[in-house]
Amino acid sequence: MPIITIFGANGSQGTAVLEAILADGKYTPRAVSRSLDSAGSKALIAKGVEVVVGNLWDKESVKSAIRGSEVVFGNTNFWDPEIWPADPQGKGEITQGKNLVDAAKEEGVKFFIYSSLPNATKDSKGVYKHIYHVDNKAVIEEYLRASGVPCAMLLTGYFAENMWKVGAMQKTDTGYHIPVSGFAPEDSQSMTWIANELGQATVALLNNYKDPSKGVLGKSYPVVTFKCTFPEFAAAIAKAIDKEVKFTPLETTGVQEFDEMYSYQAKVGMYHDTPIPNPDLVALGVKFGTMDEFIQKEIVPRFS
């Protein structure tokens, strides 16, 4: 079977993609890790997944990791401690992304799927120009498009899994609350259920990119599961777990990167022109979940 090499295979996105590839069975997944001795690598090896060493700072090691692959799934991590906060602008993310694109081109990769984000500076007409973890990915996307490597982009919203993975839903004396800066009660957030949607979307692109009639190559696909206000989300969770859940608006997170991100999401909005669920992905076979399904499957077992 053809090989898809997955970067970030131990993270939320890479895990979702890897599991979907295994379930689909048409491609052999290859996971890239900085070390074969890490707990994540050992767990993948135990599952029978090929794990190879690659470091995005080192293009030659990336070329070696990719070699023989038909497809690459790439994502870059602004939050890597080697990138941020040592450099507030996280320019190392762009360096890593360009290394990955160059390696894919030099190894003759047939299709590159990149997990991207919009350019917030352009999207907001310069109002929000310090959201580097967003804009950096847009820069890498532009570089990928200019490289000539056949590609498509998957663009994510706010990770619904943040409720527990980064502690966005916090325990209180009477239940839970969701504290968020930049959002008024009436502002909507675009949320992506990564575990349910991103892998499906990747498989859909893989299985259709060779068919010109599908128009996959060069296209960007927002992957948004549901859109809601935080009070609506909190109320739905409260009903499901039978506990108090409140939205708590904050003036600041204390970090400019986050404050601008939330304000941008609240006041400009992500993917506001794309219907939910994305009809282009639905046409390719993606079966999106709903907010209620996410709450029942992911929130109830963790917070009831």
PDB file of C-alpha atoms in Angstrom:
ATOM      1  CA  MET A   1       0.000   0.000   0.000  1.00  0.00           C
ATOM      2  CA  PRO A   2       1.140   3.591  -0.569  1.00  0.00           C
ATOM      3  CA  ILE A   3       2.615   5.370   2.438  1.00  0.00           C
ATOM      4  CA  ILE A   4       1.375   8.543   4.103  1.00  0.00           C
ATOM      5  CA  THR A   5       3.931  10.080   6.427  1.00  0.00           C
ATOM      6  CA  ILE A   6       2.339  11.876   9.364  1.00  0.00           C
ATOM      7  CA  PHE A   7       4.079  14.624  11.278  1.00  0.00           C
ATOM      8  CA  GLY A   8       2.956  15.299  14.828  1.00  0.00           C
ATOM      9  CA  ALA A   9       1.577  11.778  15.088  1.00  0.00           C
ATOM     10  CA  ASN A  10       1.536  11.916  18.893  1.00  0.00           C
ATOM     11  CA  GLY A  11      -0.426  15.177  19.016  1.00  0.00           C
ATOM     12  CA  SER A  12      -4.179  15.694  18.778  1.00  0.00           C
ATOM     13  CA  GLN A  13      -4.206  16.236  15.029  1.00  0.00           C
ATOM     14  CA  GLY A  14      -1.691  13.563  14.105  1.00  0.00           C
ATOM     15  CA  THR A  15      -3.402  10.986  16.313  1.00  0.00           C
ATOM     16  CA  ALA A  16      -6.765  11.676  14.680  1.00  0.00           C
ATOM     17  CA  VAL A  17      -5.243  11.317  11.220  1.00  0.00           C
ATOM     18  CA  LEU A  18      -3.290   8.189  12.091  1.00  0.00           C
ATOM     19  CA  GLU A  19      -6.319   6.397  13.543  1.00  0.00           C
ATOM     20  CA  ALA A  20      -8.480   7.297  10.550  1.00  0.00           C
ATOM     21  CA  ILE A  21      -5.816   6.052   8.120  1.00  0.00           C
ATOM     22  CA  LEU A  22      -5.572   2.754   9.971  1.00  0.00           C
ATOM     23  CA  ALA A  23      -9.356   2.361   9.958  1.00  0.00           C
ATOM     24  CA  ASP A  24      -9.637   3.190   6.244  1.00  0.00           C
ATOM     25  CA  GLY A  25      -6.928   0.692   5.327  1.00  0.00           C
ATOM     26  CA  LYS A  26      -5.954   2.118   1.927  1.00  0.00           C
ATOM     27  CA  TYR A  27      -2.671   3.734   3.016  1.00  0.00           C
ATOM     28  CA  THR A  28       0.119   2.635   5.315  1.00  0.00           C
ATOM     29  CA  PRO A  29       0.743   5.311   7.957  1.00  0.00           C
ATOM     30  CA  ARG A  30       4.289   6.224   8.905  1.00  0.00           C
ATOM     31  CA  ALA A  31       4.710   8.336  12.040  1.00  0.00           C
ATOM     32  CA  VAL A  32       7.546  10.813  12.500  1.00  0.00           C
ATOM     33  CA  SER A  33       9.031  11.429  15.934  1.00  0.00           C
ATOM     34  CA  ARG A  34      12.130  13.119  17.266  1.00  0.00           C
ATOM     35  CA  SER A  35      12.893  10.015  19.318  1.00  0.00           C
ATOM     36  CA  LEU A  36      11.987   6.352  19.079  1.00  0.00           C
ATOM     37  CA  ASP A  37      12.406   6.122  22.854  1.00  0.00           C
ATOM     38  CA  SER A  38       9.572   8.514  23.747  1.00  0.00           C
ATOM     39  CA  ALA A  39       6.460   7.085  25.365  1.00  0.00           C
ATOM     40  CA  GLY A  40       4.364   8.127  22.376  1.00  0.00           C
ATOM     41  CA  SER A  41       6.687   6.456  19.900  1.00  0.00           C
ATOM     42  CA  LYS A  42       6.802   3.252  21.925  1.00  0.00           C
ATOM     43  CA  ALA A  43       2.997   3.180  22.064  1.00  0.00           C
ATOM     44  CA  LEU A  44       2.754   3.545  18.286  1.00  0.00           C
ATOM     45  CA  ILE A  45       5.393   0.880  17.696  1.00  0.00           C
ATOM     46  CA  ALA A  46       3.458  -1.446  20.002  1.00  0.00           C
ATOM     47  CA  LYS A  47       0.411  -0.938  17.754  1.00  0.00           C
ATOM     48  CA  GLY A  48       2.466  -2.010  14.752  1.00  0.00           C
ATOM     49  CA  VAL A  49       2.881   1.486  13.301  1.00  0.00           C
ATOM     50  CA  GLU A  50       6.153   2.318  11.575  1.00  0.00           C
ATOM     51  CA  VAL A  51       7.860   5.149  13.460  1.00  0.00           C
ATOM     52  CA  VAL A  52      10.841   6.976  11.996  1.00  0.00           C
ATOM     53  CA  VAL A  53      13.087   9.690  13.365  1.00  0.00           C
ATOM     54  CA  GLY A  54      12.766  13.170  11.935  1.00  0.00           C
ATOM     55  CA  ASN A  55      13.393  16.655  13.248  1.00  0.00           C
ATOM     56  CA  LEU A  56      11.816  19.643  11.501  1.00  0.00           C
ATOM     57  CA  TRP A  57      14.879  21.751  12.303  1.00  0.00           C
ATOM     58  CA  ASP A  58      16.937  19.386  10.120  1.00  0.00           C
ATOM     59  CA  LYS A  59      15.768  19.160   6.502  1.00  0.00           C
ATOM     60  CA  GLU A  60      17.928  16.133   5.723  1.00  0.00           C
ATOM     61  CA  SER A  61      16.361  14.150   8.564  1.00  0.00           C
ATOM     62  CA  VAL A  62      12.919  15.161   7.276  1.00  0.00           C
ATOM     63  CA  LYS A  63      13.833  14.000   3.775  1.00  0.00           C
ATOM     64  CA  SER A  64      14.933  10.673   5.208  1.00  0.00           C
ATOM     65  CA  ALA A  65      11.668  10.340   7.145  1.00  0.00           C
ATOM     66  CA  ILE A  66       9.556  11.131   4.071  1.00  0.00           C
ATOM     67  CA  ARG A  67      11.496   9.030   1.564  1.00  0.00           C
ATOM     68  CA  GLY A  68       9.257   6.585  -0.296  1.00  0.00           C
ATOM     69  CA  SER A  69       6.007   8.278   0.739  1.00  0.00           C
ATOM     70  CA  GLU A  70       3.247   9.142  -1.691  1.00  0.00           C
ATOM     71  CA  VAL A  71       1.581  11.582   0.714  1.00  0.00           C
ATOM     72  CA  VAL A  72       2.581  13.769   3.641  1.00  0.00           C
ATOM     73  CA  PHE A  73       0.303  15.101   6.358  1.00  0.00           C
ATOM     74  CA  GLY A  74       2.071  18.116   7.805  1.00  0.00           C
ATOM     75  CA  ASN A  75       1.372  20.340  10.749  1.00  0.00           C
ATOM     76  CA  THR A  76       3.660  22.692  12.616  1.00  0.00           C
ATOM     77  CA  ASN A  77       3.664  23.450  16.329  1.00  0.00           C
ATOM     78  CA  PHE A  78       4.081  27.102  17.289  1.00  0.00           C
ATOM     79  CA  TRP A  79       3.781  26.051  20.954  1.00  0.00           C
ATOM     80  CA  ASP A  80       6.892  23.859  20.828  1.00  0.00           C
ATOM     81  CA  PRO A  81       9.087  25.167  23.687  1.00  0.00           C
ATOM     82  CA  GLU A  82      11.949  25.462  21.202  1.00  0.00           C
ATOM     83  CA  ILE A  83       9.838  27.967  19.234  1.00  0.00           C
ATOM     84  CA  TRP A  84       7.649  29.895  21.721  1.00  0.00           C
ATOM     85  CA  PRO A  85       7.829  31.797  24.056  1.00  0.00           C
ATOM     86  CA  ALA A  86      11.598  32.101  23.497  1.00  0.00           C
ATOM     87  CA  ASP A  87      10.669  34.032  20.352  1.00  0.00           C
ATOM     88  CA  PRO A  88       7.280  35.777  20.816  1.00  0.00           C
ATOM     89  CA  GLN A  89       6.758  35.758  17.047  1.00  0.00           C
ATOM     90  CA  GLY A  90       7.659  32.073  16.785  1.00  0.00           C
ATOM     91  CA  LYS A  91       9.551  32.487  13.511  1.00  0.00           C
ATOM     92  CA  GLY A  92      11.019  29.031  14.018  1.00  0.00           C
ATOM     93  CA  GLU A  93       7.642  27.608  13.044  1.00  0.00           C
ATOM     94  CA  ILE A  94       8.069  29.123   9.585  1.00  0.00           C
ATOM     95  CA  THR A  95      11.595  27.705   9.369  1.00  0.00           C
ATOM     96  CA  GLN A  96      10.303  24.247  10.251  1.00  0.00           C
ATOM     97  CA  GLY A  97       7.394  24.508   7.816  1.00  0.00           C
ATOM     98  CA  LYS A  98       9.652  25.530   4.951  1.00  0.00           C
ATOM     99  CA  ASN A  99      12.018  22.652   5.755  1.00  0.00           C
ATOM    100  CA  LEU A 100       9.074  20.279   5.550  1.00  0.00           C
ATOM    101  CA  VAL A 101       7.861  21.681   2.229  1.00  0.00           C
ATOM    102  CA  ASP A 102      11.360  21.646   0.723  1.00  0.00           C
ATOM    103  CA  ALA A 103      11.913  18.068   1.871  1.00  0.00           C
ATOM    104  CA  ALA A 104       8.607  16.947   0.369  1.00  0.00           C
ATOM    105  CA  LYS A 105       9.444  18.587  -2.934  1.00  0.00           C
ATOM    106  CA  GLU A 106      12.921  17.118  -3.090  1.00  0.00           C
ATOM    107  CA  GLU A 107      11.589  13.646  -2.300  1.00  0.00           C
ATOM    108  CA  GLY A 108       8.903  13.843  -4.989  1.00  0.00           C
ATOM    109  CA  VAL A 109       5.859  13.646  -2.731  1.00  0.00           C
ATOM    110  CA  LYS A 110       2.690  13.360  -4.828  1.00  0.00           C
ATOM    111  CA  PHE A 111       0.298  15.055  -2.389  1.00  0.00           C
ATOM    112  CA  PHE A 112       0.813  17.241   0.678  1.00  0.00           C
ATOM    113  CA  ILE A 113      -2.012  17.885   3.148  1.00  0.00           C
ATOM    114  CA  TYR A 114      -1.213  20.804   5.427  1.00  0.00           C
ATOM    115  CA  SER A 115      -3.096  21.730   8.592  1.00  0.00           C
ATOM    116  CA  SER A 116      -3.330  25.463   8.135  1.00  0.00           C
ATOM    117  CA  LEU A 117      -5.086  28.554   9.489  1.00  0.00           C
ATOM    118  CA  PRO A 118      -6.249  31.844   7.952  1.00  0.00           C
ATOM    119  CA  ASN A 119      -4.074  34.936   7.808  1.00  0.00           C
ATOM    120  CA  ALA A 120      -5.579  36.897  10.695  1.00  0.00           C
ATOM    121  CA  THR A 121      -3.778  40.110   9.752  1.00  0.00           C
ATOM    122  CA  LYS A 122      -5.294  40.106   6.260  1.00  0.00           C
ATOM    123  CA  ASP A 123      -8.630  38.710   7.423  1.00  0.00           C
ATOM    124  CA  SER A 124      -9.042  41.532   9.950  1.00  0.00           C
ATOM    125  CA  LYS A 125      -7.618  44.224   7.636  1.00  0.00           C
ATOM    126  CA  GLY A 126      -4.726  44.771  10.008  1.00  0.00           C
ATOM    127  CA  VAL A 127      -6.731  45.030  13.230  1.00  0.00           C
ATOM    128  CA  TYR A 128      -5.264  41.804  14.636  1.00  0.00           C
ATOM    129  CA  LYS A 129      -1.639  41.507  13.539  1.00  0.00           C
ATOM    130  CA  HIS A 130       0.040  39.811  16.497  1.00  0.00           C
ATOM    131  CA  ILE A 131      -1.542  36.336  16.279  1.00  0.00           C
ATOM    132  CA  TYR A 132       1.650  34.714  15.139  1.00  0.00           C
ATOM    133  CA  HIS A 133       0.606  31.079  15.580  1.00  0.00           C
ATOM    134  CA  VAL A 134      -2.160  31.749  13.049  1.00  0.00           C
ATOM    135  CA  ASP A 135      -0.342  33.965  10.552  1.00  0.00           C
ATOM    136  CA  ASN A 136       2.774  31.762  10.540  1.00  0.00           C
ATOM    137  CA  LYS A 137       0.735  28.870   9.209  1.00  0.00           C
ATOM    138  CA  ALA A 138      -0.672  31.089   6.476  1.00  0.00           C
ATOM    139  CA  VAL A 139       2.906  31.995   5.499  1.00  0.00           C
ATOM    140  CA  ILE A 140       3.839  28.300   5.325  1.00  0.00           C
ATOM    141  CA  GLU A 141       0.721  27.614   3.270  1.00  0.00           C
ATOM    142  CA  GLU A 142       1.731  30.287   0.754  1.00  0.00           C
ATOM    143  CA  TYR A 143       5.200  28.769   0.555  1.00  0.00           C
ATOM    144  CA  LEU A 144       3.708  25.320  -0.034  1.00  0.00           C
ATOM    145  CA  ARG A 145       1.446  26.600  -2.799  1.00  0.00           C
ATOM    146  CA  ALA A 146       4.387  28.340  -4.498  1.00  0.00           C
ATOM    147  CA  SER A 147       6.558  25.208  -4.280  1.00  0.00           C
ATOM    148  CA  GLY A 148       4.619  23.319  -6.917  1.00  0.00           C
ATOM    149  CA  VAL A 149       4.015  20.315  -4.645  1.00  0.00           C
ATOM    150  CA  PRO A 150       0.419  19.131  -5.222  1.00  0.00           C
ATOM    151  CA  CYS A 151      -1.421  20.071  -2.041  1.00  0.00           C
ATOM    152  CA  ALA A 152      -4.626  20.812  -0.180  1.00  0.00           C
ATOM    153  CA  MET A 153      -5.254  22.515   3.151  1.00  0.00           C
ATOM    154  CA  LEU A 154      -7.389  21.528   6.116  1.00  0.00           C
ATOM    155  CA  LEU A 155      -8.186  24.513   8.335  1.00  0.00           C
ATOM    156  CA  THR A 156      -9.324  23.966  11.903  1.00  0.00           C
ATOM    157  CA  GLY A 157     -11.367  26.060  14.291  1.00  0.00           C
ATOM    158  CA  TYR A 158     -11.114  26.222  18.072  1.00  0.00           C
ATOM    159  CA  PHE A 159     -10.396  22.692  19.263  1.00  0.00           C
ATOM    160  CA  ALA A 160     -13.467  21.388  21.105  1.00  0.00           C
ATOM    161  CA  GLU A 161     -11.099  19.062  22.989  1.00  0.00           C
ATOM    162  CA  ASN A 162      -9.576  22.142  24.648  1.00  0.00           C
ATOM    163  CA  MET A 163     -12.270  21.713  27.289  1.00  0.00           C
ATOM    164  CA  TRP A 164     -10.067  19.096  28.946  1.00  0.00           C
ATOM    165  CA  LYS A 165      -6.771  19.051  27.061  1.00  0.00           C
ATOM    166  CA  VAL A 166      -5.813  22.603  28.023  1.00  0.00           C
ATOM    167  CA  GLY A 167      -8.203  23.026  30.950  1.00  0.00           C
ATOM    168  CA  ALA A 168     -10.622  25.397  29.213  1.00  0.00           C
ATOM    169  CA  MET A 169     -13.439  23.977  31.330  1.00  0.00           C
ATOM    170  CA  GLN A 170     -12.520  24.526  34.959  1.00  0.00           C
ATOM    171  CA  LYS A 171     -14.000  23.154  38.162  1.00  0.00           C
ATOM    172  CA  THR A 172     -15.685  25.539  40.601  1.00  0.00           C
ATOM    173  CA  ASP A 173     -17.288  25.078  44.016  1.00  0.00           C
ATOM    174  CA  THR A 174     -20.688  24.653  42.350  1.00  0.00           C
ATOM    175  CA  GLY A 175     -19.787  22.898  39.071  1.00  0.00           C
ATOM    176  CA  TYR A 176     -17.683  24.204  36.192  1.00  0.00           C
ATOM    177  CA  HIS A 177     -17.038  27.371  34.247  1.00  0.00           C
ATOM    178  CA  ILE A 178     -15.527  28.221  30.873  1.00  0.00           C
ATOM    179  CA  PRO A 179     -13.453  31.415  31.192  1.00  0.00           C
ATOM    180  CA  VAL A 180     -12.660  33.099  27.866  1.00  0.00           C
ATOM    181  CA  SER A 181     -11.295  36.545  27.022  1.00  0.00           C
ATOM    182  CA  GLY A 182     -12.491  38.635  24.097  1.00  0.00           C
ATOM    183  CA  PHE A 183     -15.898  36.986  23.783  1.00  0.00           C
ATOM    184  CA  ALA A 184     -19.180  38.659  24.665  1.00  0.00           C
ATOM    185  CA  PRO A 185     -22.119  36.349  25.444  1.00  0.00           C
ATOM    186  CA  GLU A 186     -23.495  36.861  21.933  1.00  0.00           C
ATOM    187  CA  ASP A 187     -20.254  36.142  20.060  1.00  0.00           C
ATOM    188  CA  SER A 188     -20.046  32.784  18.264  1.00  0.00           C
ATOM    189  CA  GLN A 189     -17.076  30.435  18.153  1.00  0.00           C
ATOM    190  CA  SER A 190     -16.273  27.959  15.359  1.00  0.00           C
ATOM    191  CA  MET A 191     -15.302  24.661  16.966  1.00  0.00           C
ATOM    192  CA  THR A 192     -13.653  21.573  15.517  1.00  0.00           C
ATOM    193  CA  TRP A 193     -14.036  18.121  17.042  1.00  0.00           C
ATOM    194  CA  ILE A 194     -10.536  17.081  16.032  1.00  0.00           C
ATOM    195  CA  ALA A 195     -10.799  13.393  16.899  1.00  0.00           C
ATOM    196  CA  ASN A 196     -13.977  12.964  14.877  1.00  0.00           C
ATOM    197  CA  GLU A 197     -13.491  15.254  11.893  1.00  0.00           C
ATOM    198  CA  LEU A 198      -9.841  15.798  11.016  1.00  0.00           C
ATOM    199  CA  GLY A 199      -9.002  12.173  10.286  1.00  0.00           C
ATOM    200  CA  GLN A 200     -12.147  11.757   8.199  1.00  0.00           C
ATOM    201  CA  ALA A 201     -11.310  14.888   6.222  1.00  0.00           C
ATOM    202  CA  THR A 202      -7.770  13.650   5.592  1.00  0.00           C
ATOM    203  CA  VAL A 203      -9.015  10.281   4.342  1.00  0.00           C
ATOM    204  CA  ALA A 204     -11.548  12.023   2.106  1.00  0.00           C
ATOM    205  CA  LEU A 205      -8.793  14.077   0.457  1.00  0.00           C
ATOM    206  CA  LEU A 206      -6.540  11.029   0.100  1.00  0.00           C
ATOM    207  CA  ASN A 207      -9.220   9.008  -1.604  1.00  0.00           C
ATOM    208  CA  ASN A 208     -10.176  11.764  -4.028  1.00  0.00           C
ATOM    209  CA  TYR A 209      -7.092  13.844  -4.819  1.00  0.00           C
ATOM    210  CA  LYS A 210      -6.210  11.866  -7.960  1.00  0.00           C
ATOM    211  CA  ASP A 211      -9.617  12.524  -9.532  1.00  0.00           C
ATOM    212  CA  PRO A 212      -9.533  15.910 -11.308  1.00  0.00           C
ATOM    213  CA  SER A 213     -13.329  16.098 -11.254  1.00  0.00           C
ATOM    214  CA  LYS A 214     -13.244  16.354  -7.448  1.00  0.00           C
ATOM    215  CA  GLY A 215     -11.183  19.545  -7.524  1.00  0.00           C
ATOM    216  CA  VAL A 216      -9.188  18.682  -4.403  1.00  0.00           C
ATOM    217  CA  LEU A 217      -5.751  19.929  -5.462  1.00  0.00           C
ATOM    218  CA  GLY A 218      -4.997  23.468  -4.366  1.00  0.00           C
ATOM    219  CA  LYS A 219      -8.164  23.800  -2.317  1.00  0.00           C
ATOM    220  CA  SER A 220      -8.600  24.897   1.291  1.00  0.00           C
ATOM    221  CA  TYR A 221     -11.185  23.083   3.413  1.00  0.00           C
ATOM    222  CA  PRO A 222     -12.369  24.617   6.693  1.00  0.00           C
ATOM    223  CA  VAL A 223     -13.202  21.781   9.093  1.00  0.00           C
ATOM    224  CA  VAL A 224     -15.785  23.108  11.562  1.00  0.00           C
ATOM    225  CA  THR A 225     -18.043  20.764  13.509  1.00  0.00           C
ATOM    226  CA  PHE A 226     -20.374  23.300  15.074  1.00  0.00           C
ATOM    227  CA  LYS A 227     -20.725  27.008  15.789  1.00  0.00           C
ATOM    228  CA  CYS A 228     -22.202  28.375  18.991  1.00  0.00           C
ATOM    229  CA  THR A 229     -21.874  31.032  21.648  1.00  0.00           C
ATOM    230  CA  PHE A 230     -20.066  30.039  24.814  1.00  0.00           C
ATOM    231  CA  PRO A 231     -23.242  30.461  26.910  1.00  0.00           C
ATOM    232  CA  GLU A 232     -25.048  28.088  24.525  1.00  0.00           C
ATOM    233  CA  PHE A 233     -22.204  25.589  24.793  1.00  0.00           C
ATOM    234  CA  ALA A 234     -22.125  25.867  28.589  1.00  0.00           C
ATOM    235  CA  ALA A 235     -25.900  25.394  28.839  1.00  0.00           C
ATOM    236  CA  ALA A 236     -25.824  22.290  26.628  1.00  0.00           C
ATOM    237  CA  ILE A 237     -23.006  20.790  28.708  1.00  0.00           C
ATOM    238  CA  ALA A 238     -24.812  21.630  31.961  1.00  0.00           C
ATOM    239  CA  LYS A 239     -27.937  19.852  30.772  1.00  0.00           C
ATOM    240  CA  ALA A 240     -25.970  16.765  29.718  1.00  0.00           C
ATOM    241  CA  ILE A 241     -23.921  16.386  32.920  1.00  0.00           C
ATOM    242  CA  ASP A 242     -26.600  17.755  35.286  1.00  0.00           C
ATOM    243  CA  LYS A 243     -24.171  20.195  36.857  1.00  0.00           C
ATOM    244  CA  GLU A 244     -23.793  23.945  36.770  1.00  0.00           C
ATOM    245  CA  VAL A 245     -21.648  25.154  33.858  1.00  0.00           C
ATOM    246  CA  LYS A 246     -21.187  28.872  33.222  1.00  0.00           C
ATOM    247  CA  PHE A 247     -19.410  31.033  30.697  1.00  0.00           C
ATOM    248  CA  THR A 248     -17.108  33.546  32.391  1.00  0.00           C
ATOM    249  CA  PRO A 249     -15.948  36.475  30.222  1.00  0.00           C
ATOM    250  CA  LEU A 250     -12.405  37.591  31.019  1.00  0.00           C
ATOM    251  CA  GLU A 251     -10.756  40.926  30.320  1.00  0.00           C
ATOM    252  CA  THR A 252      -7.431  39.251  29.569  1.00  0.00           C
ATOM    253  CA  THR A 253      -5.597  35.950  29.665  1.00  0.00           C
ATOM    254  CA  GLY A 254      -2.404  37.811  30.466  1.00  0.00           C
ATOM    255  CA  VAL A 255      -0.876  36.746  27.133  1.00  0.00           C
ATOM    256  CA  GLN A 256      -1.207  39.037  24.093  1.00  0.00           C
ATOM    257  CA  GLU A 257      -1.085  36.120  21.645  1.00  0.00           C
ATOM    258  CA  PHE A 258      -4.179  34.584  23.259  1.00  0.00           C
ATOM    259  CA  ASP A 259      -6.052  37.827  23.823  1.00  0.00           C
ATOM    260  CA  GLU A 260      -5.753  38.858  20.179  1.00  0.00           C
ATOM    261  CA  MET A 261      -6.649  35.347  19.036  1.00  0.00           C
ATOM    262  CA  TYR A 262      -9.887  35.314  21.020  1.00  0.00           C
ATOM    263  CA  SER A 263     -10.804  38.859  19.967  1.00  0.00           C
ATOM    264  CA  TYR A 264     -10.182  37.965  16.342  1.00  0.00           C
ATOM    265  CA  GLN A 265     -12.306  34.827  16.625  1.00  0.00           C
ATOM    266  CA  ALA A 266     -15.103  36.736  18.359  1.00  0.00           C
ATOM    267  CA  LYS A 267     -15.200  39.933  16.326  1.00  0.00           C
ATOM    268  CA  VAL A 268     -14.093  38.795  12.859  1.00  0.00           C
ATOM    269  CA  GLY A 269     -14.970  35.117  13.072  1.00  0.00           C
ATOM    270  CA  MET A 270     -13.279  32.115  11.526  1.00  0.00           C
ATOM    271  CA  TYR A 271     -14.659  30.698   8.272  1.00  0.00           C
ATOM    272  CA  HIS A 272     -17.791  32.846   8.461  1.00  0.00           C
ATOM    273  CA  ASP A 273     -18.386  32.317   4.727  1.00  0.00           C
ATOM    274  CA  THR A 274     -18.354  28.507   4.956  1.00  0.00           C
ATOM    275  CA  PRO A 275     -21.622  26.682   5.738  1.00  0.00           C
ATOM    276  CA  ILE A 276     -21.521  24.192   8.606  1.00  0.00           C
ATOM    277  CA  PRO A 277     -21.017  21.362   7.901  1.00  0.00           C
ATOM    278  CA  ASN A 278     -18.706  22.171   4.997  1.00  0.00           C
ATOM    279  CA  PRO A 279     -20.614  20.962   1.906  1.00  0.00           C
ATOM    280  CA  ASP A 280     -17.394  20.345  -0.022  1.00  0.00           C
ATOM    281  CA  LEU A 281     -16.197  17.856   2.610  1.00  0.00           C
ATOM    282  CA  VAL A 282     -19.657  16.315   2.939  1.00  0.00           C
ATOM    283  CA  ALA A 283     -19.601  15.718  -0.816  1.00  0.00           C
ATOM    284  CA  LEU A 284     -16.311  13.847  -0.361  1.00  0.00           C
ATOM    285  CA  GLY A 285     -17.860  11.570   2.259  1.00  0.00           C
ATOM    286  CA  VAL A 286     -17.108  13.258   5.586  1.00  0.00           C
ATOM    287  CA  LYS A 287     -19.804  12.627   8.196  1.00  0.00           C
ATOM    288  CA  PHE A 288     -19.655  15.501  10.639  1.00  0.00           C
ATOM    289  CA  GLY A 289     -20.715  15.183  14.238  1.00  0.00           C
ATOM    290  CA  THR A 290     -22.869  17.664  16.150  1.00  0.00           C
ATOM    291  CA  MET A 291     -22.389  19.627  19.345  1.00  0.00           C
ATOM    292  CA  ASP A 292     -24.691  17.254  21.204  1.00  0.00           C
ATOM    293  CA  GLU A 293     -22.830  14.207  19.916  1.00  0.00           C
ATOM    294  CA  PHE A 294     -19.524  15.731  20.992  1.00  0.00           C
ATOM    295  CA  ILE A 295     -20.884  16.449  24.462  1.00  0.00           C
ATOM    296  CA  GLN A 296     -22.331  12.954  24.908  1.00  0.00           C
ATOM    297  CA  LYS A 297     -19.214  11.143  23.657  1.00  0.00           C
ATOM    298  CA  GLU A 298     -16.437  13.346  25.025  1.00  0.00           C
ATOM    299  CA  ILE A 299     -17.723  15.623  27.781  1.00  0.00           C
ATOM    300  CA  VAL A 300     -20.142  13.403  29.697  1.00  0.00           C
ATOM    301  CA  PRO A 301     -17.594  10.627  30.455  1.00  0.00           C
ATOM    302  CA  ARG A 302     -15.019  13.177  31.658  1.00  0.00           C
ATOM    303  CA  PHE A 303     -17.110  15.671  33.599  1.00  0.00           C
ATOM    304  CA  SER A 304     -20.226  13.897  34.879  1.00  0.00           C
TER     305      SER A 304
END
